[in-house]
PDB file of C-alpha atoms in Angstrom:
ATOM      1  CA  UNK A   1     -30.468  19.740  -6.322  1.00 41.00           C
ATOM      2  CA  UNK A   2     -33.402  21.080  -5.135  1.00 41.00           C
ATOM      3  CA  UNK A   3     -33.593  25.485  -5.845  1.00 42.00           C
ATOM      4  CA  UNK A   4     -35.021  26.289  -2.691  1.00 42.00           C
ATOM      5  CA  UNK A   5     -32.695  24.724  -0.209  1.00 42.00           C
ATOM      6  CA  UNK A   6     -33.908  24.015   3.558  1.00 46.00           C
ATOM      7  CA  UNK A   7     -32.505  26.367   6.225  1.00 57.00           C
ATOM      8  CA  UNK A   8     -30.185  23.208   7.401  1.00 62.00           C
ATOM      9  CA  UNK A   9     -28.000  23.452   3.981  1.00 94.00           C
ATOM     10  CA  UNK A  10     -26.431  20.507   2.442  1.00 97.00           C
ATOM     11  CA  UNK A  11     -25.132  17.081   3.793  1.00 98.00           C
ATOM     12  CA  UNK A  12     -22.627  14.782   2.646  1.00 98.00           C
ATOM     13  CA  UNK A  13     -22.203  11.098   3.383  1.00 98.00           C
ATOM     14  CA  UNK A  14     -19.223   8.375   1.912  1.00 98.00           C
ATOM     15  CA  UNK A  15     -20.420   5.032   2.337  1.00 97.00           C
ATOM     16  CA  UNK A  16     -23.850   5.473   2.204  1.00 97.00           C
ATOM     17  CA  UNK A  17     -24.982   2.836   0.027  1.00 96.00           C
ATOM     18  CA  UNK A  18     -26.219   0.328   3.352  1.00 94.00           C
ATOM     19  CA  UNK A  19     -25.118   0.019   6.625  1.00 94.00           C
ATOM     20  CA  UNK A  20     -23.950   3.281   9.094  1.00 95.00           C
ATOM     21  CA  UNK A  21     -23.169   5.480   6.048  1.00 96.00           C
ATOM     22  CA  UNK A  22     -27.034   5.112   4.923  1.00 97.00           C
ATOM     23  CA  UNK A  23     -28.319   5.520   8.501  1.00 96.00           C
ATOM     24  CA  UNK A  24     -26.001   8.532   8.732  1.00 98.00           C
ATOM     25  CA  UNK A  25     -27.759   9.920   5.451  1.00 98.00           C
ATOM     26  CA  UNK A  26     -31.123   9.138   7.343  1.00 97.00           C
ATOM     27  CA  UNK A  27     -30.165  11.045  10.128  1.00 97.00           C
ATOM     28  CA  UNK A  28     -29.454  14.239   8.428  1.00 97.00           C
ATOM     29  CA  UNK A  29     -32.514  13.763   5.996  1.00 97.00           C
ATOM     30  CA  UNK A  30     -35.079  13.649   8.815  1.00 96.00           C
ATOM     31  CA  UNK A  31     -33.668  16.903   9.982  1.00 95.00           C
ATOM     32  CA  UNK A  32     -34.253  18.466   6.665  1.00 95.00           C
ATOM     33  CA  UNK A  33     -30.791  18.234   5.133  1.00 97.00           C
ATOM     34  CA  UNK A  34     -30.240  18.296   1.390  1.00 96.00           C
ATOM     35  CA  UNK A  35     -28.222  15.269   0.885  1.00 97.00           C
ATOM     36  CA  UNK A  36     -25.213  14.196  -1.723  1.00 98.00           C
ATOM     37  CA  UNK A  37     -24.280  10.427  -1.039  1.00 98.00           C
ATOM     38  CA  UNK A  38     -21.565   8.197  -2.249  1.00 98.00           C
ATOM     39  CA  UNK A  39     -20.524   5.112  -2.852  1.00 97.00           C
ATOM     40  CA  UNK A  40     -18.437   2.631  -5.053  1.00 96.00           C
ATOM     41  CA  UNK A  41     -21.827   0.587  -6.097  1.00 95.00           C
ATOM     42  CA  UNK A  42     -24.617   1.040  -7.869  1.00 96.00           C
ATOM     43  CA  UNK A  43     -26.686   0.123  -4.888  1.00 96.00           C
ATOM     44  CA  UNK A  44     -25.937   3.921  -3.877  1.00 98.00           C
ATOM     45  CA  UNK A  45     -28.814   4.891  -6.569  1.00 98.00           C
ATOM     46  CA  UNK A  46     -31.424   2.711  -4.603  1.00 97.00           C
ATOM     47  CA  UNK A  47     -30.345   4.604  -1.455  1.00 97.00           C
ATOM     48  CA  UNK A  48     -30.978   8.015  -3.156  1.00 98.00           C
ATOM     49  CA  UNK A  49     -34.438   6.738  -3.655  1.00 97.00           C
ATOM     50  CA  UNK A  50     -35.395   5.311  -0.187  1.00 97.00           C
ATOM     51  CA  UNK A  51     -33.598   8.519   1.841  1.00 98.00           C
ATOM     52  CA  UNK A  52     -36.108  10.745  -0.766  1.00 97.00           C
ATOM     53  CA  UNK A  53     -38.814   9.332   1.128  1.00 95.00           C
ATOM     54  CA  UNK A  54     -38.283  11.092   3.837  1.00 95.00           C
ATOM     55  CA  UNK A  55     -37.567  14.694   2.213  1.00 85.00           C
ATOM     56  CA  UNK A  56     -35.246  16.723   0.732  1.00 87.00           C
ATOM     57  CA  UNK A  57     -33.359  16.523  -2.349  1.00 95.00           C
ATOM     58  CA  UNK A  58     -30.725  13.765  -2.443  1.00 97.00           C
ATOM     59  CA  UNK A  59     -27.956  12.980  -4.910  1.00 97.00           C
ATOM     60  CA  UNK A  60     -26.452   9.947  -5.334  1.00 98.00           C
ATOM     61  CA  UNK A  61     -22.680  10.000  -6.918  1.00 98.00           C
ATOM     62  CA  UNK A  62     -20.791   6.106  -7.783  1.00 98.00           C
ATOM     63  CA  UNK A  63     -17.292   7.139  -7.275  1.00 97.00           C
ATOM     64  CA  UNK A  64     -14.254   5.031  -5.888  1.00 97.00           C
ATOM     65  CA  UNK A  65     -13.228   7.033  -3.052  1.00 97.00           C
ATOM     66  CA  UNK A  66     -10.104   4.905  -2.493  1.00 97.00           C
ATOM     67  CA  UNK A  67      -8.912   7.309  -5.680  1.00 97.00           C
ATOM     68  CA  UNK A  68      -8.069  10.993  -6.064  1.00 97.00           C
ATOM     69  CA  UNK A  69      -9.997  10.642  -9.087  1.00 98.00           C
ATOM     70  CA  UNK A  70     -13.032   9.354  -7.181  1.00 98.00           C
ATOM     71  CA  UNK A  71     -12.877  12.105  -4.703  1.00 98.00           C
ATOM     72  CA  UNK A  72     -12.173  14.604  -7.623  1.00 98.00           C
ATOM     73  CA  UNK A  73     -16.186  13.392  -9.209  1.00 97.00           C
ATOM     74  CA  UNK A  74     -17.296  13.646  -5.823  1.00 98.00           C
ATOM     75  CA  UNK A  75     -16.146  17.465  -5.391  1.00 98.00           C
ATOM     76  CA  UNK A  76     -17.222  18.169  -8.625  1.00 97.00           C
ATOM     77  CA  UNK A  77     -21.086  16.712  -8.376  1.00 96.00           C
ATOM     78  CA  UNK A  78     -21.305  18.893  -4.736  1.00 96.00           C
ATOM     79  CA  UNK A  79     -19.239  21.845  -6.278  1.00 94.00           C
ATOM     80  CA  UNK A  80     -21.615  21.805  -9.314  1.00 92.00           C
ATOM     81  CA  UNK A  81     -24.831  23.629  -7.687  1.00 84.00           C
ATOM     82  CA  UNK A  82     -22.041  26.208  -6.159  1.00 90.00           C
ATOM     83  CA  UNK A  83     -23.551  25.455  -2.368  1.00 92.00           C
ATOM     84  CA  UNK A  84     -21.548  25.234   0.652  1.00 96.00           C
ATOM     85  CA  UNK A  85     -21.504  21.756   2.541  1.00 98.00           C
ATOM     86  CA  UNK A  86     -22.441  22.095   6.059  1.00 98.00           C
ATOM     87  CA  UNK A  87     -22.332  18.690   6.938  1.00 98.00           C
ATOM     88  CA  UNK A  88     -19.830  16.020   6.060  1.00 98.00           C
ATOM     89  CA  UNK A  89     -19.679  12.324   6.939  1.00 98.00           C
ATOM     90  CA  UNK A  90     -16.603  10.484   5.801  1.00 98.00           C
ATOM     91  CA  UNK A  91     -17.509   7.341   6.540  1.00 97.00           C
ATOM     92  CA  UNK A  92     -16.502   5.478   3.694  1.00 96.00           C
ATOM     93  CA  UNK A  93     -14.346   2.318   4.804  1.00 94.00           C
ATOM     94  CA  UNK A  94     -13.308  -0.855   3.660  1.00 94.00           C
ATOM     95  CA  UNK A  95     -12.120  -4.230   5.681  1.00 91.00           C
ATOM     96  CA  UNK A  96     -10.159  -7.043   5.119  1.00 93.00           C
ATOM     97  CA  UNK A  97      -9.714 -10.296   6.819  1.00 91.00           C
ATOM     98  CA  UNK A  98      -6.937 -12.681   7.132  1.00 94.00           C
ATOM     99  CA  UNK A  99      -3.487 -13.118   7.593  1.00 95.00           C
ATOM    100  CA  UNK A 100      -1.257 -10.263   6.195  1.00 96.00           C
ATOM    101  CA  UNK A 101       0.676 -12.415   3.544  1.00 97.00           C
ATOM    102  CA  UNK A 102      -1.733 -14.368   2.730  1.00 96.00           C
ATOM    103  CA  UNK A 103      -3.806 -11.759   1.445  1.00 96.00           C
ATOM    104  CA  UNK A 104      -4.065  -9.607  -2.075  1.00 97.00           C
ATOM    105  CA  UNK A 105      -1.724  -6.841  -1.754  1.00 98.00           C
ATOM    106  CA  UNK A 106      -3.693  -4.971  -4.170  1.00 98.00           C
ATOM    107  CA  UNK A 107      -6.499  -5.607  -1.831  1.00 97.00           C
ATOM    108  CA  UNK A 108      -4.667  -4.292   1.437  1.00 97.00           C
ATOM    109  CA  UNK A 109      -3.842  -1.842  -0.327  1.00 98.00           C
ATOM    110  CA  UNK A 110      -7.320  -0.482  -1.771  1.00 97.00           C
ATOM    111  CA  UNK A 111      -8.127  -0.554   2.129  1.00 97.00           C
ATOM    112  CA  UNK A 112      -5.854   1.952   2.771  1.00 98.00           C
ATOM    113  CA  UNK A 113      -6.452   4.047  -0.302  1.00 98.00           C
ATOM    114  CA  UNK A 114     -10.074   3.740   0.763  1.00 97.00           C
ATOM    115  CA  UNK A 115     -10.182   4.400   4.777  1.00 97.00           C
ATOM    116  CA  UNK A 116      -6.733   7.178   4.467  1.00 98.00           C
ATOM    117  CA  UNK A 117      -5.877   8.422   1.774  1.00 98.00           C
ATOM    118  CA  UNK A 118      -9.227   9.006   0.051  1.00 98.00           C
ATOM    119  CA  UNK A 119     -10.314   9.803   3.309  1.00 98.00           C
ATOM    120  CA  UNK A 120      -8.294  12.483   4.413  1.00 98.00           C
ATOM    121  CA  UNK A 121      -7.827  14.001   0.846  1.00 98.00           C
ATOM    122  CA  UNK A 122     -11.914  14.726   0.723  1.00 98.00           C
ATOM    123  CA  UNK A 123     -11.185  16.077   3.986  1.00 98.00           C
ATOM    124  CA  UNK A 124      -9.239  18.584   3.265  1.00 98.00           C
ATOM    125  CA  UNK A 125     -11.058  19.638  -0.277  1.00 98.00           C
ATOM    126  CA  UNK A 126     -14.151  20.112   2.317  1.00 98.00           C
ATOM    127  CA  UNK A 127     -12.542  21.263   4.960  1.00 98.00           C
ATOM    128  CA  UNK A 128     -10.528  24.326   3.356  1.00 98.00           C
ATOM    129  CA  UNK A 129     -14.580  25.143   2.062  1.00 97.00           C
ATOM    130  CA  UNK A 130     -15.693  25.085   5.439  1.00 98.00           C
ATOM    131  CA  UNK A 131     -12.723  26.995   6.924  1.00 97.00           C
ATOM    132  CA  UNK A 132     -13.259  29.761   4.310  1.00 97.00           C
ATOM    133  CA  UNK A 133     -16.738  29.762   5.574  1.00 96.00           C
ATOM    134  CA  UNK A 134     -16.011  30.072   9.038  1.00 97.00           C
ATOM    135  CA  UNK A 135     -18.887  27.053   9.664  1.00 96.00           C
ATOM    136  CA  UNK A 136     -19.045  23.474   9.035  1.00 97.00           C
ATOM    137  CA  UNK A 137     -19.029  19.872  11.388  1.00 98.00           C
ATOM    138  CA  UNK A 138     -17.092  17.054  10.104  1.00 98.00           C
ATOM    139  CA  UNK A 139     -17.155  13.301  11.530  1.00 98.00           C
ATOM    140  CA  UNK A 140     -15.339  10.520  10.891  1.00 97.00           C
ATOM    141  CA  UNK A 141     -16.019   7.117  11.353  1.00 96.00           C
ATOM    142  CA  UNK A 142     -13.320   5.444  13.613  1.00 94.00           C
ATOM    143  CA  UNK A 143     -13.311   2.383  15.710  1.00 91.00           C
ATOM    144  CA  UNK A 144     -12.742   0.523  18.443  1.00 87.00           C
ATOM    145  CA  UNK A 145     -10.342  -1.562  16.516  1.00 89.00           C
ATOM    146  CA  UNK A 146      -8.173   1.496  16.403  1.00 90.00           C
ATOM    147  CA  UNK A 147      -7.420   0.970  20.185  1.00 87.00           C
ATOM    148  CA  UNK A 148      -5.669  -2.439  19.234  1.00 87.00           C
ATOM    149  CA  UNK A 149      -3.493  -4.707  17.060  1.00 86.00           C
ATOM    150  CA  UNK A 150      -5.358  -6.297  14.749  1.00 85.00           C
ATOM    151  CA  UNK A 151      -4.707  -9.922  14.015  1.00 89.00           C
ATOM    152  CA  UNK A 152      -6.002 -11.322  10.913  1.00 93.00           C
ATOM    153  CA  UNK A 153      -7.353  -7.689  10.224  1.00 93.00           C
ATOM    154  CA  UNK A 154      -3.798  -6.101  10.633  1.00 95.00           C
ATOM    155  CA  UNK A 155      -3.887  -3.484   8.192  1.00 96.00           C
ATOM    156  CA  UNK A 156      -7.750  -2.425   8.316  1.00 95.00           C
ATOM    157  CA  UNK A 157      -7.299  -2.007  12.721  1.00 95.00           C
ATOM    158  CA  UNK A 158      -3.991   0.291  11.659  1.00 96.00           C
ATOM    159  CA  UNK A 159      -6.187   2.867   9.186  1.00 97.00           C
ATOM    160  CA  UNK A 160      -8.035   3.047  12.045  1.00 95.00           C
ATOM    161  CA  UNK A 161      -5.942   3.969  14.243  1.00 94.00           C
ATOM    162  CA  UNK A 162      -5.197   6.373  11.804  1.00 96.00           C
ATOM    163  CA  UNK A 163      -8.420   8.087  11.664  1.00 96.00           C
ATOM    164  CA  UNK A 164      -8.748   7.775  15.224  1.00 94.00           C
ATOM    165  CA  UNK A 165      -5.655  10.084  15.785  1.00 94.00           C
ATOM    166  CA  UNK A 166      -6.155  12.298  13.006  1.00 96.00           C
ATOM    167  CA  UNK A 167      -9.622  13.457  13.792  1.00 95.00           C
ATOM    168  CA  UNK A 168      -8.229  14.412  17.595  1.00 95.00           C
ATOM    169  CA  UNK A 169      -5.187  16.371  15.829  1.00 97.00           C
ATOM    170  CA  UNK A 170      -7.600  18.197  13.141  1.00 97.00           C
ATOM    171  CA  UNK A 171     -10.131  19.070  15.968  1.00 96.00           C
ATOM    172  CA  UNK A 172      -7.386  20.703  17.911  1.00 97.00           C
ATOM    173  CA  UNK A 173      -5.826  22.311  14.344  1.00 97.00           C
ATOM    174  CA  UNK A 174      -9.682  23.873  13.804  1.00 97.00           C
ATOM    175  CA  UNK A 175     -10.889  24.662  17.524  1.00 95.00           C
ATOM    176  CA  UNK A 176     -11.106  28.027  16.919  1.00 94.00           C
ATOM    177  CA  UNK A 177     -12.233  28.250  13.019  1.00 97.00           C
ATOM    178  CA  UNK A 178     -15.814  27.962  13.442  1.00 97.00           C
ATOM    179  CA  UNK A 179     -15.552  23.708  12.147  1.00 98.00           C
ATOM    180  CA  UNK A 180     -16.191  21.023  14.849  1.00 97.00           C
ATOM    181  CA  UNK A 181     -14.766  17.497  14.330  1.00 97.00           C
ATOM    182  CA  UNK A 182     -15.880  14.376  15.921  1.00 96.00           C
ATOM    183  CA  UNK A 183     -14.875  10.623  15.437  1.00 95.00           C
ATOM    184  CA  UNK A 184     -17.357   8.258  15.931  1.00 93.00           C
ATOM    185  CA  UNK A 185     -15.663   4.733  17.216  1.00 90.00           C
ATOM    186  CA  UNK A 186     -18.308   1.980  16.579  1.00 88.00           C
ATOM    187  CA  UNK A 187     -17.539  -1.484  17.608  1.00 73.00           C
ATOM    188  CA  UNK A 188     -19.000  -4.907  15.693  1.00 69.00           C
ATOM    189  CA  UNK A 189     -22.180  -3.442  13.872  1.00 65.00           C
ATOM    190  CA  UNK A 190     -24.703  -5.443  11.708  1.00 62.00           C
ATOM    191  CA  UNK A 191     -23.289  -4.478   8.203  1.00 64.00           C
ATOM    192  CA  UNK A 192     -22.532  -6.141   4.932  1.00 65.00           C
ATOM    193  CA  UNK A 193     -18.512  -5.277   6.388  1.00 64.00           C
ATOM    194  CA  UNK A 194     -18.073  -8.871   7.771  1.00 56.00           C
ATOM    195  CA  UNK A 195     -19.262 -10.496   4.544  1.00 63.00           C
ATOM    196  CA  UNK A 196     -16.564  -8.180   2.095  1.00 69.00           C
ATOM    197  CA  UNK A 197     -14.503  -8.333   4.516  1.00 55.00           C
ATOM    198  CA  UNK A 198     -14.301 -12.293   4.226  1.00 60.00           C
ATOM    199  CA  UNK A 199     -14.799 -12.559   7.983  1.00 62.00           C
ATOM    200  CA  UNK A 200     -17.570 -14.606   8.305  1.00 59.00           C
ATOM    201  CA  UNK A 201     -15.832 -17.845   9.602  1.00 60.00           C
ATOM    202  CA  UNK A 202     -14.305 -15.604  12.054  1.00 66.00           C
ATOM    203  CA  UNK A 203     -15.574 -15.223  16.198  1.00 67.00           C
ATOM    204  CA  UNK A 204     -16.595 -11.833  15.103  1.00 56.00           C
ATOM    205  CA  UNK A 205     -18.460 -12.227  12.533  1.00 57.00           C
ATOM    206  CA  UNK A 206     -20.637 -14.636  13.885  1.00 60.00           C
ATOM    207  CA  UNK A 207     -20.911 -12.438  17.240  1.00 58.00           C
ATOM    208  CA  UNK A 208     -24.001 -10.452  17.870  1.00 64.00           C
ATOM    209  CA  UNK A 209     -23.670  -6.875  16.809  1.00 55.00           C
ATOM    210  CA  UNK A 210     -24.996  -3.639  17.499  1.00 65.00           C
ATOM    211  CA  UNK A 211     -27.448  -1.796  15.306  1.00 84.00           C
ATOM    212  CA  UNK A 212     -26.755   0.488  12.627  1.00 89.00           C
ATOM    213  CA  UNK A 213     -28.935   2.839  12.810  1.00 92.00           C
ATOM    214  CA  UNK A 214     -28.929   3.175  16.770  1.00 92.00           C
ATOM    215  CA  UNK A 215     -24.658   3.411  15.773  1.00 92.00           C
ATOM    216  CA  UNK A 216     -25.296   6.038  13.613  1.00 94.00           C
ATOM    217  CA  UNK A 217     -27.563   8.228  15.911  1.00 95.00           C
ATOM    218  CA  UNK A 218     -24.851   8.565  18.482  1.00 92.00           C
ATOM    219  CA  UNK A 219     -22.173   9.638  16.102  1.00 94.00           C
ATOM    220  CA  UNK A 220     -24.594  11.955  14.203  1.00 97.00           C
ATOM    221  CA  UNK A 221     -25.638  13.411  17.928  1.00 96.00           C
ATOM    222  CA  UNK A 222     -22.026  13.866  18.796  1.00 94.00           C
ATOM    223  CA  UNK A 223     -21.089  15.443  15.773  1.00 97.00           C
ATOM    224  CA  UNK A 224     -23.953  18.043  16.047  1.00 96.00           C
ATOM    225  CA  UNK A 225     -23.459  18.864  19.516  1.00 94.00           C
ATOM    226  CA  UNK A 226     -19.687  19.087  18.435  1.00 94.00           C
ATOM    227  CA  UNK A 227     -18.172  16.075  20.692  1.00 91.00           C
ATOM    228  CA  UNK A 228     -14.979  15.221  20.108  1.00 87.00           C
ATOM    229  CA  UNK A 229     -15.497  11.413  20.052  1.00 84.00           C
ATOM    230  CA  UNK A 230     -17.649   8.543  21.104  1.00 82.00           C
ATOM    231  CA  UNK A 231     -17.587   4.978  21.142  1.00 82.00           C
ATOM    232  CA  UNK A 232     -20.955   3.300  20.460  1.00 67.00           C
ATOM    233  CA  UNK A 233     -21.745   1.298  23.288  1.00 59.00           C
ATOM    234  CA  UNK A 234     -21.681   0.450  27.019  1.00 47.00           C
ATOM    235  CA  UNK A 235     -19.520  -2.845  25.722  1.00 59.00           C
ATOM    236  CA  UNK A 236     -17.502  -1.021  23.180  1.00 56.00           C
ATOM    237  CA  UNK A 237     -17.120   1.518  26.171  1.00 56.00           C
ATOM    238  CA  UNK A 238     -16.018  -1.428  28.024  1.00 53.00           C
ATOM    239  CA  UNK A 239     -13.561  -2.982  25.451  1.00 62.00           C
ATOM    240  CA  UNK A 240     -11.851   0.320  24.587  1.00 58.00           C
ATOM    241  CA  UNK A 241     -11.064   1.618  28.252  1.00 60.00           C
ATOM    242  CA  UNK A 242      -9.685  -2.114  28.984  1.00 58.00           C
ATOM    243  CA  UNK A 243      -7.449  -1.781  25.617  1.00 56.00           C
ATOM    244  CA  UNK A 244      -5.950   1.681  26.971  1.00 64.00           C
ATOM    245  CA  UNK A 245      -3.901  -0.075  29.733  1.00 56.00           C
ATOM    246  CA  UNK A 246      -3.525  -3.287  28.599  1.00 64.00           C
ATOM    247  CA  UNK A 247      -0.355  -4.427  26.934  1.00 66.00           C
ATOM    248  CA  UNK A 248      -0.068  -4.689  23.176  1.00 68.00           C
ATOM    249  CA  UNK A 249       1.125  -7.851  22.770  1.00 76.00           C
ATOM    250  CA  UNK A 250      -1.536  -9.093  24.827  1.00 71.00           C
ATOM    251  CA  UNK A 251      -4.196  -7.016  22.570  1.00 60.00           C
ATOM    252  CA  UNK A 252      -3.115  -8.487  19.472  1.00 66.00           C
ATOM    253  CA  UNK A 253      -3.255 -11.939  20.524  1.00 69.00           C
ATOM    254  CA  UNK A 254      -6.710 -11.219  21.782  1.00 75.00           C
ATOM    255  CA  UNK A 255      -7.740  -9.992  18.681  1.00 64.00           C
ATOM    256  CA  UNK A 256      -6.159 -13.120  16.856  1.00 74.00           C
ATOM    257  CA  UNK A 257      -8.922 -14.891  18.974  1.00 72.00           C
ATOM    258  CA  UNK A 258     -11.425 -13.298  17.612  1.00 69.00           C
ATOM    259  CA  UNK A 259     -10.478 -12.635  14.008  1.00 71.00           C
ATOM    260  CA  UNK A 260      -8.131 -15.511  13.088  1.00 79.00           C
ATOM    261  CA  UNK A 261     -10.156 -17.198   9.915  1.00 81.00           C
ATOM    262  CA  UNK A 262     -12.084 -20.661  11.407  1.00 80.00           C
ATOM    263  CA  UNK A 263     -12.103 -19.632  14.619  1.00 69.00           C
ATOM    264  CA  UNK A 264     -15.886 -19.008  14.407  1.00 65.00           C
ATOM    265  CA  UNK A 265     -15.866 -22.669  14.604  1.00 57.00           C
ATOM    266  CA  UNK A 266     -14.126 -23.386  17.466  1.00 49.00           C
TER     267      UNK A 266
END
């Protein structure tokens, strides 16, 4: 980590290896931000590289966030150079398609592990920092899916309705401590997260999707200007108004239309 550290301070970003998490990282490196990234693949080391292109120091950490351990090496690595985090990014997130019992439990499981409980433990090793400090923004990454029953994604749609509702309750908890917190609720975005999340023969993954780096923009905007939320998107706008008065039932079998495996064939 580089000695002479920009005015801006230090970033970090979960989930940074491709996708919004890297185009988060990008974000905060063009505005001079020192950077520490993670992710559960090796990829994360190519990352570093490219995002040291555009300047600052970057460090690149291969942790499982899904574990307290993971988040542990993560503290550690950013607690190491004894500087305070000014940014942080938890956008780290994990899907799964499918019906419910027919998937691996151990695999459901990991997603909430991953996009909770990792989640919100790094968020409160950073954000009891950032309290102490009187000074810090935090943003989540949400979604849209969080708005509705998820069919054939049941379990990834619920941690994110999660994270939806916890970022609103911690921004209220910290209004007045000096830390802004901000979800940002994408909709379908052109990442690797259809692929591992075996969604591919699915509507959705087959769909058109929004770009990742214009994604990550908003949310990064938002968070510095200290917005509470927004949803990426005059569609996702759309979709996420529409899901606040319409009926569960009738959201989940929606969703089923969209996610239920084959149906990208239909």
């Amino acid at each position: 980590m580089s000695d002479n550290a920009p005015a801006n301070g230090l970033a970090v970003i979960t989930g940074a290896s491709t996708g919004i998490g890297y185009e988060l990282a990008r974000c905060a490196a063009q505005d001079g931000y020192d950077l520490v990234i993670a992710a559960d693949e090796s990829r994360i080391a190519q990352a570093a590289d490219d995002l040291r292109q555009v300047g600052g120091a970057v460090e690149a950490v291969e942790a499982d966030l899904s574990t307290v351990d993971g988040v542990d090496r993560l503290m550690e690595r950013i607690e190491a150079d004894g500087r305070s985090v000014d940014l942080l990014m938890a956008n780290a997130g994990r899907g799964l398609g499918k019906g419910f019992l027919d998937q691996d439990f151990a695999e459901a499981r990991k997603v909430v592990d991953t996009n909770v409980t990792g989640t919100i433990y790094l968020v409160h090793q950073i954000g009891n920092h950032m309290r102490a400090r009187g000074k810090g923004r935090i943003l989540l990454t949400g979604s849209i899916a969080g708005f509705m029953p998820g069919s054939y994604q049941a379990v990834y749609n619920g941690t994110k309705a999660f994270i939806n509702s916890f970022s609103f309750a911690l921004r209220e908890e910290l209004k007045d401590s000096g830390i802004s917190v901000s979800c940002l609720m994408p909709g379908p975005t052109e990442t690797e997260f259809f692929k591992r999340a075996d969604l591919m023969d699915t509507s959705v993954g087959q769909a058109k999707k929004d770009d990742p780096a214009e994604v990550a923009r908003i949310g990064y905007d938002a968070m510095l200007d200290g917005e509470g939320d927004v949803v990426s998107g005059w569609k996702n706008k759309l979709q996420a108004a529409v899901a606040n008065v319409t009926p569960a039932s009738m959201l989940a079998h929606q969703h089923a239309k969209m996610a239920e495996p084959g149906s990208g064939a239909k």
